[in-house]
Amino acid sequence: MQVAVASYGARIRARRGLLVVEGREGRREYPLHQVDEVLLLTGGISISARALRMLLRAGATVVVMDARGEPLGVFMKPVGDATGAKRLCQYQAAVSGRGLEIAKGWIWRKIRGQLENVKRWRRRLAKYREYAERISAAADALRHAAEPHDVLEAEAAAAEAYWSAYREVTGFPGRDQEGGDPVNAALNYGYGVLKALCFKSLLIAGLDPYVGFLHAEKSGRPSLVLDFMEQWRPRVDAVVAKIYDGLETEGGLLTHQSRLRVAAAVLEELGAAGKPLSAEIHREARALARSICT
């Protein structure tokens, strides 16, 4: 279970096995053993040391996010399935080319997810057939990609058609990572939630979040997280396309209410009953750790 807290002045504490969140919207209680993540979406939130200790002891994480949705920090137990051997395997995969093949699989899933979204929106798209064909062609090109720039070219070709379709569906001006319009701000925020979950899962699996297979290394950039999360970005896109109407920004940032709405919708997608995406992410992270050492 993921718990998002976005009310300025909210207080979080633990009491009799429950996580208690109190604020202007009232009081919410969650069984501590069912909480996987607590997302702090704004400033002015207080959390007691007892609640923090009990969350960490139960294996939950507490994520502090900035106003753009970027995770600023992740509190979690300093343990997991961590061994030096797994990280050594990861480093070898990064330089041997095996990691690139793994990353290709993630980009392929991303492109397939983009195609599924476009098919879902087909009745709203004047150029549906053109978009679908261009994205399918990019997926075919990816199969033959042998170098990182080939993979990136295929990804970019799919993205060009995909975001054109997205513009028709939402009316947004186009994909811009720094964009201050409600749709771009919501996409960035949703990706931030996804990024925090992927970061945690890779760490627990014993991998180094900063050594990736496709994204270039840069100081402070969690390249493996960025590689790994690509496969689920279309799920966030689909959520934002459902709820974009009515979202508001101030100064290029989502308002508190819009921030909570985006986070709640993305978390609902991550934890959907029956087939929770959060469980899939944890499972894929563990499978990655196993596969690179065999």
mmCIF file of N, CA and C in Angstrom, residues 18-63:
data_model
loop_
_atom_site.group_PDB
_atom_site.id
_atom_site.type_symbol
_atom_site.label_atom_id
_atom_site.label_comp_id
_atom_site.label_asym_id
_atom_site.label_seq_id
_atom_site.Cartn_x
_atom_site.Cartn_y
_atom_site.Cartn_z
ATOM 1 N N LEU A 18 -0.933 1.229 13.931
ATOM 2 C CA LEU A 18 -1.513 1.986 12.818
ATOM 3 C C LEU A 18 -0.633 3.179 12.469
ATOM 4 N N LEU A 19 -0.615 3.526 11.196
ATOM 5 C CA LEU A 19 -0.021 4.785 10.767
ATOM 6 C C LEU A 19 -1.164 5.790 10.690
ATOM 7 N N VAL A 20 -1.031 6.864 11.445
ATOM 8 C CA VAL A 20 -2.110 7.850 11.541
ATOM 9 C C VAL A 20 -1.673 9.131 10.848
ATOM 10 N N VAL A 21 -2.486 9.587 9.888
ATOM 11 C CA VAL A 21 -2.217 10.843 9.170
ATOM 12 C C VAL A 21 -3.349 11.804 9.486
ATOM 13 N N GLU A 22 -2.999 12.944 10.081
ATOM 14 C CA GLU A 22 -4.013 13.926 10.458
ATOM 15 C C GLU A 22 -3.706 15.246 9.772
ATOM 16 N N GLY A 23 -4.733 15.867 9.211
ATOM 17 C CA GLY A 23 -4.555 17.152 8.548
ATOM 18 C C GLY A 23 -5.884 17.824 8.330
ATOM 19 N N ARG A 24 -5.866 18.824 7.440
ATOM 20 C CA ARG A 24 -7.092 19.583 7.208
ATOM 21 C C ARG A 24 -8.198 18.726 6.603
ATOM 22 N N GLU A 25 -7.789 17.670 5.880
ATOM 23 C CA GLU A 25 -8.810 16.806 5.258
ATOM 24 C C GLU A 25 -9.369 15.776 6.233
ATOM 25 N N GLY A 26 -8.869 15.797 7.462
ATOM 26 C CA GLY A 26 -9.359 14.837 8.436
ATOM 27 C C GLY A 26 -8.279 13.855 8.861
ATOM 28 N N ARG A 27 -8.697 12.702 9.316
ATOM 29 C CA ARG A 27 -7.780 11.707 9.882
ATOM 30 C C ARG A 27 -7.884 10.417 9.069
ATOM 31 N N ARG A 28 -6.714 9.875 8.699
ATOM 32 C CA ARG A 28 -6.679 8.595 7.992
ATOM 33 C C ARG A 28 -5.802 7.634 8.792
ATOM 34 N N GLU A 29 -6.185 6.370 8.794
ATOM 35 C CA GLU A 29 -5.412 5.355 9.519
ATOM 36 C C GLU A 29 -5.115 4.184 8.589
ATOM 37 N N TYR A 30 -3.893 3.655 8.666
ATOM 38 C CA TYR A 30 -3.480 2.533 7.833
ATOM 39 C C TYR A 30 -2.757 1.515 8.705
ATOM 40 N N PRO A 31 -3.062 0.231 8.560
ATOM 41 C CA PRO A 31 -2.272 -0.785 9.288
ATOM 42 C C PRO A 31 -0.800 -0.686 8.867
ATOM 43 N N LEU A 32 0.076 -0.538 9.823
ATOM 44 C CA LEU A 32 1.490 -0.324 9.498
ATOM 45 C C LEU A 32 2.082 -1.457 8.670
ATOM 46 N N HIS A 33 1.647 -2.686 8.944
ATOM 47 C CA HIS A 33 2.241 -3.819 8.231
ATOM 48 C C HIS A 33 1.812 -3.867 6.763
ATOM 49 N N GLN A 34 0.801 -3.051 6.393
ATOM 50 C CA GLN A 34 0.347 -3.042 4.998
ATOM 51 C C GLN A 34 0.945 -1.884 4.194
ATOM 52 N N VAL A 35 1.680 -0.990 4.868
ATOM 53 C CA VAL A 35 2.215 0.194 4.185
ATOM 54 C C VAL A 35 3.570 -0.138 3.533
ATOM 55 N N ASP A 36 3.665 0.094 2.233
ATOM 56 C CA ASP A 36 4.923 -0.131 1.512
ATOM 57 C C ASP A 36 5.711 1.166 1.328
ATOM 58 N N GLU A 37 5.009 2.234 0.977
ATOM 59 C CA GLU A 37 5.666 3.525 0.763
ATOM 60 C C GLU A 37 4.817 4.649 1.339
ATOM 61 N N VAL A 38 5.496 5.660 1.875
ATOM 62 C CA VAL A 38 4.840 6.905 2.254
ATOM 63 C C VAL A 38 5.487 8.014 1.436
ATOM 64 N N LEU A 39 4.685 8.718 0.659
ATOM 65 C CA LEU A 39 5.200 9.797 -0.184
ATOM 66 C C LEU A 39 4.849 11.137 0.450
ATOM 67 N N LEU A 40 5.859 11.936 0.740
ATOM 68 C CA LEU A 40 5.641 13.271 1.298
ATOM 69 C C LEU A 40 5.727 14.254 0.131
ATOM 70 N N LEU A 41 4.579 14.810 -0.266
ATOM 71 C CA LEU A 41 4.485 15.564 -1.508
ATOM 72 C C LEU A 41 4.633 17.064 -1.336
ATOM 73 N N THR A 42 4.716 17.542 -0.110
ATOM 74 C CA THR A 42 4.821 18.983 0.101
ATOM 75 C C THR A 42 5.593 19.248 1.378
ATOM 76 N N GLY A 43 5.929 20.517 1.616
ATOM 77 C CA GLY A 43 6.579 20.882 2.864
ATOM 78 C C GLY A 43 5.540 21.010 3.965
ATOM 79 N N GLY A 44 5.980 21.326 5.155
ATOM 80 C CA GLY A 44 5.051 21.540 6.250
ATOM 81 C C GLY A 44 4.430 20.277 6.796
ATOM 82 N N ILE A 45 5.050 19.118 6.528
ATOM 83 C CA ILE A 45 4.546 17.841 7.058
ATOM 84 C C ILE A 45 5.479 17.406 8.182
ATOM 85 N N SER A 46 4.914 16.977 9.284
ATOM 86 C CA SER A 46 5.748 16.453 10.366
ATOM 87 C C SER A 46 5.502 14.964 10.510
ATOM 88 N N ILE A 47 6.570 14.220 10.772
ATOM 89 C CA ILE A 47 6.458 12.778 10.984
ATOM 90 C C ILE A 47 7.246 12.440 12.241
ATOM 91 N N SER A 48 6.638 11.699 13.134
ATOM 92 C CA SER A 48 7.304 11.405 14.405
ATOM 93 C C SER A 48 8.418 10.378 14.191
ATOM 94 N N ALA A 49 9.414 10.442 15.067
ATOM 95 C CA ALA A 49 10.514 9.480 14.997
ATOM 96 C C ALA A 49 9.998 8.062 15.197
ATOM 97 N N ARG A 50 8.969 7.915 16.040
ATOM 98 C CA ARG A 50 8.411 6.577 16.286
ATOM 99 C C ARG A 50 7.770 6.025 15.013
ATOM 100 N N ALA A 51 7.030 6.885 14.320
ATOM 101 C CA ALA A 51 6.410 6.429 13.079
ATOM 102 C C ALA A 51 7.480 6.063 12.056
ATOM 103 N N LEU A 52 8.521 6.881 11.967
ATOM 104 C CA LEU A 52 9.590 6.616 11.016
ATOM 105 C C LEU A 52 10.279 5.287 11.340
ATOM 106 N N ARG A 53 10.550 5.079 12.624
ATOM 107 C CA ARG A 53 11.193 3.816 13.027
ATOM 108 C C ARG A 53 10.317 2.608 12.709
ATOM 109 N N MET A 54 9.029 2.720 13.007
ATOM 110 C CA MET A 54 8.149 1.566 12.790
ATOM 111 C C MET A 54 7.969 1.287 11.299
ATOM 112 N N LEU A 55 7.923 2.342 10.495
ATOM 113 C CA LEU A 55 7.822 2.142 9.044
ATOM 114 C C LEU A 55 9.069 1.436 8.509
ATOM 115 N N LEU A 56 10.235 1.913 8.945
ATOM 116 C CA LEU A 56 11.484 1.311 8.475
ATOM 117 C C LEU A 56 11.611 -0.131 8.959
ATOM 118 N N ARG A 57 11.208 -0.355 10.196
ATOM 119 C CA ARG A 57 11.284 -1.717 10.750
ATOM 120 C C ARG A 57 10.365 -2.671 9.967
ATOM 121 N N ALA A 58 9.246 -2.142 9.482
ATOM 122 C CA ALA A 58 8.295 -2.970 8.718
ATOM 123 C C ALA A 58 8.715 -3.136 7.262
ATOM 124 N N GLY A 59 9.831 -2.488 6.887
ATOM 125 C CA GLY A 59 10.310 -2.622 5.505
ATOM 126 C C GLY A 59 9.738 -1.592 4.555
ATOM 127 N N ALA A 60 9.016 -0.597 5.079
ATOM 128 C CA ALA A 60 8.456 0.447 4.225
ATOM 129 C C ALA A 60 9.516 1.519 3.950
ATOM 130 N N THR A 61 9.241 2.352 2.962
ATOM 131 C CA THR A 61 10.134 3.474 2.653
ATOM 132 C C THR A 61 9.350 4.774 2.778
ATOM 133 N N VAL A 62 10.085 5.841 3.058
ATOM 134 C CA VAL A 62 9.494 7.181 3.115
ATOM 135 C C VAL A 62 10.222 8.027 2.083
ATOM 136 N N VAL A 63 9.466 8.554 1.126
ATOM 137 C CA VAL A 63 10.056 9.303 0.014
ATOM 138 C C VAL A 63 9.678 10.772 0.149
#
